[in-house]
Amino acid sequence: MRARRSTRRSSRRRPVSDSPAGRIGVLVMAYGTPASPDDVERYYTHIRHGRPPAPELLTELQDRYDAIGGISPLLATTRAQADGIAAALEEREPGRFVVGLGQKHSAPFIEDGVAELLGLGVERIIGLVLAPHYSTMSVAQYASRAVEAAGGRVPVSVVQSWHLEPGYLDLLAGYVRDAVAQVQDDGCEVLFTAHSLPVRILEAGDPYPDQLAETAAALADRAGVARWSVAWQSAGRTADPWIGPDVLDVLRERAAEGASAIVVCSCGFVADHLEVLYDLDIEAAGVADELGIAFARTASPNADPAFTDALATVVLDHVQAPA
């Protein structure tokens, strides 16, 4: 699972306190993560809309974090991604953009990021969620909070999706080729995954599953993959049914069919975090090992300059799009 290197030099973003009035604010939005092991209960309670988790659920989550080293690297990676986007925008259009960070379930929250940008006198805010696929349960909720936080003081528009951004697809296609080479089985199947959501989103025609399928097809074409399918992962613990098939069930089905190797490309995620480092690298890899299947997971984009350059392109395209 080696990351692909970019020759582009990366620079850290200029502190937002140096930003003059009149700039366009870019609010990079992410899900959030506990800041430390002591923060897990607060974080879990926030996700549950203020309802503390049962002790056994909290222990299970803490055990998962312990299994990946105690805490997720997501916050540091998200900050690095925001820095990379800012650097790429500054390189292309010096002085025009200032980038802030806002998260859904941990500090700095979306409201904090909006307040920071407003305090700098930006003339408008563009929201960019670090998730390529649109859903009413993800991107739409981020957008609603950003608009509400701005309170009409400046226009706020949010990128709806960027699941077919060429730079993002090219980068992931390279990761797929690397992972296929790792399992040394040209006939292996690639499973393209994203975080499952409750089935009820489909009743209103939510585009989330269709957009994942479009990303998967585009990646398979770019990477020259003959055998591929879509699977889902990390479903929540609720009474509602969640979108499937689950990646663990697919692994078992493919083993029963005689498959010898599987590659998972978690294209719905853009960073290494619990759903990747535990759900795939530990849980899915463990199931594959029990089944006798060679298994590899593609690298995550994290703060690869090629990825943050692609997201800067998404922002610039949004700025130039007709209102």
CSV table of N, CA and C in Angstrom, one decimal, residues 214-280:
chain,number,residue,atom,x,y,z
A,214,GLU,N,-20.4,5.4,-10.8
A,214,GLU,CA,-19.7,6.1,-11.9
A,214,GLU,C,-18.2,6.3,-11.6
A,215,THR,N,-17.9,6.5,-10.3
A,215,THR,CA,-16.4,6.6,-10.0
A,215,THR,C,-15.8,5.3,-10.2
A,216,ALA,N,-16.4,4.2,-9.8
A,216,ALA,CA,-15.8,2.8,-10.0
A,216,ALA,C,-15.6,2.5,-11.4
A,217,ALA,N,-16.6,2.8,-12.3
A,217,ALA,CA,-16.5,2.5,-13.7
A,217,ALA,C,-15.3,3.3,-14.3
A,218,ALA,N,-15.2,4.6,-13.9
A,218,ALA,CA,-14.2,5.4,-14.5
A,218,ALA,C,-12.8,5.0,-14.0
A,219,LEU,N,-12.7,4.5,-12.8
A,219,LEU,CA,-11.4,4.1,-12.3
A,219,LEU,C,-11.0,2.7,-12.9
A,220,ALA,N,-12.0,1.9,-13.1
A,220,ALA,CA,-11.7,0.6,-13.7
A,220,ALA,C,-11.2,0.8,-15.1
A,221,ASP,N,-11.8,1.7,-15.8
A,221,ASP,CA,-11.4,2.0,-17.2
A,221,ASP,C,-10.0,2.6,-17.2
A,222,ARG,N,-9.7,3.5,-16.4
A,222,ARG,CA,-8.4,4.2,-16.3
A,222,ARG,C,-7.3,3.2,-15.9
A,223,ALA,N,-7.6,2.3,-15.0
A,223,ALA,CA,-6.6,1.4,-14.5
A,223,ALA,C,-6.5,0.1,-15.3
A,224,GLY,N,-7.4,-0.1,-16.3
A,224,GLY,CA,-7.4,-1.3,-17.1
A,224,GLY,C,-7.8,-2.5,-16.3
A,225,VAL,N,-8.8,-2.4,-15.4
A,225,VAL,CA,-9.3,-3.5,-14.6
A,225,VAL,C,-10.4,-4.2,-15.3
A,226,ALA,N,-10.3,-5.5,-15.5
A,226,ALA,CA,-11.3,-6.2,-16.2
A,226,ALA,C,-12.4,-6.7,-15.2
A,227,ARG,N,-12.1,-7.1,-14.0
A,227,ARG,CA,-13.1,-7.6,-13.0
A,227,ARG,C,-13.2,-6.6,-11.9
A,228,TRP,N,-14.4,-6.1,-11.7
A,228,TRP,CA,-14.5,-5.1,-10.6
A,228,TRP,C,-16.0,-5.1,-10.2
A,229,SER,N,-16.3,-4.6,-9.0
A,229,SER,CA,-17.6,-4.4,-8.5
A,229,SER,C,-17.6,-3.4,-7.4
A,230,VAL,N,-18.8,-3.0,-7.0
A,230,VAL,CA,-19.0,-2.0,-5.9
A,230,VAL,C,-19.4,-2.8,-4.7
A,231,ALA,N,-18.8,-2.4,-3.6
A,231,ALA,CA,-19.2,-2.9,-2.3
A,231,ALA,C,-19.3,-1.8,-1.3
A,232,TRP,N,-19.8,-2.1,-0.1
A,232,TRP,CA,-20.0,-1.0,0.9
A,232,TRP,C,-19.4,-1.5,2.2
A,233,GLN,N,-19.1,-0.5,3.1
A,233,GLN,CA,-18.4,-0.8,4.3
A,233,GLN,C,-18.8,0.1,5.4
A,234,SER,N,-18.5,-0.3,6.6
A,234,SER,CA,-18.6,0.5,7.8
A,234,SER,C,-20.0,0.9,8.1
A,235,ALA,N,-21.0,0.1,7.9
A,235,ALA,CA,-22.4,0.4,8.2
A,235,ALA,C,-22.6,0.7,9.7
A,236,GLY,N,-23.5,1.5,10.0
A,236,GLY,CA,-23.7,1.9,11.4
A,236,GLY,C,-24.5,0.8,12.1
A,237,ARG,N,-24.5,1.0,13.4
A,237,ARG,CA,-25.2,0.0,14.3
A,237,ARG,C,-26.6,0.6,14.6
A,238,THR,N,-27.5,0.5,13.7
A,238,THR,CA,-28.9,1.0,13.9
A,238,THR,C,-29.8,-0.1,13.4
A,239,ALA,N,-31.1,0.1,13.8
A,239,ALA,CA,-32.1,-0.9,13.4
A,239,ALA,C,-32.5,-0.8,11.9
A,240,ASP,N,-32.2,0.3,11.3
A,240,ASP,CA,-32.5,0.5,9.9
A,240,ASP,C,-31.6,-0.3,9.0
A,241,PRO,N,-32.0,-0.8,7.9
A,241,PRO,CA,-31.2,-1.5,6.9
A,241,PRO,C,-30.2,-0.5,6.3
A,242,TRP,N,-29.0,-1.0,6.0
A,242,TRP,CA,-28.0,-0.1,5.3
A,242,TRP,C,-27.7,-0.7,3.9
A,243,ILE,N,-27.2,0.2,3.1
A,243,ILE,CA,-26.9,-0.2,1.7
A,243,ILE,C,-25.8,-1.3,1.7
A,244,GLY,N,-26.0,-2.3,0.8
A,244,GLY,CA,-25.1,-3.4,0.7
A,244,GLY,C,-24.8,-3.7,-0.8
A,245,PRO,N,-24.0,-4.7,-1.1
A,245,PRO,CA,-23.5,-5.7,-0.2
A,245,PRO,C,-22.3,-5.2,0.6
A,246,ASP,N,-22.1,-5.7,1.8
A,246,ASP,CA,-21.0,-5.3,2.7
A,246,ASP,C,-19.7,-6.0,2.1
A,247,VAL,N,-18.6,-5.3,2.2
A,247,VAL,CA,-17.4,-5.8,1.7
A,247,VAL,C,-17.0,-7.1,2.3
A,248,LEU,N,-17.2,-7.3,3.6
A,248,LEU,CA,-16.9,-8.6,4.2
A,248,LEU,C,-17.7,-9.8,3.6
A,249,ASP,N,-19.0,-9.5,3.3
A,249,ASP,CA,-19.8,-10.5,2.7
A,249,ASP,C,-19.3,-10.8,1.3
A,250,VAL,N,-18.9,-9.8,0.5
A,250,VAL,CA,-18.4,-10.0,-0.8
A,250,VAL,C,-17.1,-10.9,-0.8
A,251,LEU,N,-16.2,-10.6,0.2
A,251,LEU,CA,-15.0,-11.4,0.3
A,251,LEU,C,-15.4,-12.9,0.5
A,252,ARG,N,-16.4,-13.2,1.3
A,252,ARG,CA,-16.7,-14.5,1.6
A,252,ARG,C,-17.4,-15.2,0.3
A,253,GLU,N,-18.2,-14.4,-0.4
A,253,GLU,CA,-18.8,-14.9,-1.6
A,253,GLU,C,-17.7,-15.2,-2.7
A,254,ARG,N,-16.8,-14.3,-2.8
A,254,ARG,CA,-15.7,-14.5,-3.9
A,254,ARG,C,-14.9,-15.7,-3.5
A,255,ALA,N,-14.6,-15.9,-2.2
A,255,ALA,CA,-13.8,-17.1,-1.8
A,255,ALA,C,-14.6,-18.4,-2.2
A,256,ALA,N,-15.9,-18.4,-1.9
A,256,ALA,CA,-16.7,-19.5,-2.2
A,256,ALA,C,-16.7,-19.8,-3.7
A,257,GLU,N,-16.6,-18.8,-4.5
A,257,GLU,CA,-16.5,-18.9,-6.0
A,257,GLU,C,-15.2,-19.3,-6.5
A,258,GLY,N,-14.2,-19.3,-5.6
A,258,GLY,CA,-12.8,-19.7,-6.1
A,258,GLY,C,-11.9,-18.6,-6.3
A,259,ALA,N,-12.2,-17.4,-5.9
A,259,ALA,CA,-11.3,-16.3,-6.1
A,259,ALA,C,-10.0,-16.5,-5.3
A,260,SER,N,-8.9,-16.0,-5.9
A,260,SER,CA,-7.6,-16.1,-5.2
A,260,SER,C,-7.0,-14.8,-4.7
A,261,ALA,N,-7.6,-13.7,-5.2
A,261,ALA,CA,-7.0,-12.4,-4.8
A,261,ALA,C,-8.1,-11.3,-5.0
A,262,ILE,N,-8.1,-10.4,-4.0
A,262,ILE,CA,-9.0,-9.2,-4.0
A,262,ILE,C,-8.2,-8.0,-3.7
A,263,VAL,N,-8.5,-6.9,-4.4
A,263,VAL,CA,-8.0,-5.6,-4.1
A,263,VAL,C,-9.2,-4.7,-3.7
A,264,VAL,N,-9.1,-3.9,-2.7
A,264,VAL,CA,-10.1,-3.0,-2.3
A,264,VAL,C,-9.6,-1.6,-2.5
A,265,CYS,N,-10.4,-0.8,-3.2
A,265,CYS,CA,-10.1,0.6,-3.4
A,265,CYS,C,-11.2,1.4,-2.7
A,266,SER,N,-10.9,2.0,-1.6
A,266,SER,CA,-11.9,2.7,-0.8
A,266,SER,C,-12.0,4.1,-1.3
A,267,CYS,N,-12.6,4.2,-2.6
A,267,CYS,CA,-12.6,5.5,-3.3
A,267,CYS,C,-13.6,6.5,-2.7
A,268,GLY,N,-14.4,6.1,-1.7
A,268,GLY,CA,-15.3,7.0,-1.0
A,268,GLY,C,-14.6,7.7,0.1
A,269,PHE,N,-13.4,7.3,0.4
A,269,PHE,CA,-12.6,8.0,1.5
A,269,PHE,C,-11.4,8.6,0.9
A,270,VAL,N,-10.9,9.7,1.5
A,270,VAL,CA,-9.8,10.5,0.9
A,270,VAL,C,-8.6,10.5,1.9
A,271,ALA,N,-8.7,9.8,3.0
A,271,ALA,CA,-7.6,9.8,4.0
A,271,ALA,C,-7.6,8.5,4.8
A,272,ASP,N,-6.5,8.2,5.4
A,272,ASP,CA,-6.4,7.0,6.3
A,272,ASP,C,-7.0,7.4,7.6
A,273,HIS,N,-8.0,6.7,8.0
A,273,HIS,CA,-8.7,6.9,9.3
A,273,HIS,C,-9.3,5.6,9.8
A,274,LEU,N,-10.1,5.6,10.8
A,274,LEU,CA,-10.6,4.4,11.4
A,274,LEU,C,-11.3,3.4,10.4
A,275,GLU,N,-12.1,4.0,9.5
A,275,GLU,CA,-12.8,3.1,8.6
A,275,GLU,C,-11.9,2.5,7.6
A,276,VAL,N,-10.7,3.0,7.4
A,276,VAL,CA,-9.7,2.4,6.5
A,276,VAL,C,-8.7,1.6,7.3
A,277,LEU,N,-8.2,2.2,8.3
A,277,LEU,CA,-7.1,1.5,9.0
A,277,LEU,C,-7.6,0.3,9.9
A,278,TYR,N,-8.8,0.4,10.3
A,278,TYR,CA,-9.4,-0.8,11.1
A,278,TYR,C,-10.3,-1.6,10.2
A,279,ASP,N,-11.3,-1.0,9.6
A,279,ASP,CA,-12.3,-1.8,8.9
A,279,ASP,C,-11.8,-2.5,7.7
A,280,LEU,N,-10.7,-2.0,7.1
A,280,LEU,CA,-10.1,-2.6,5.9
A,280,LEU,C,-8.8,-3.3,6.3
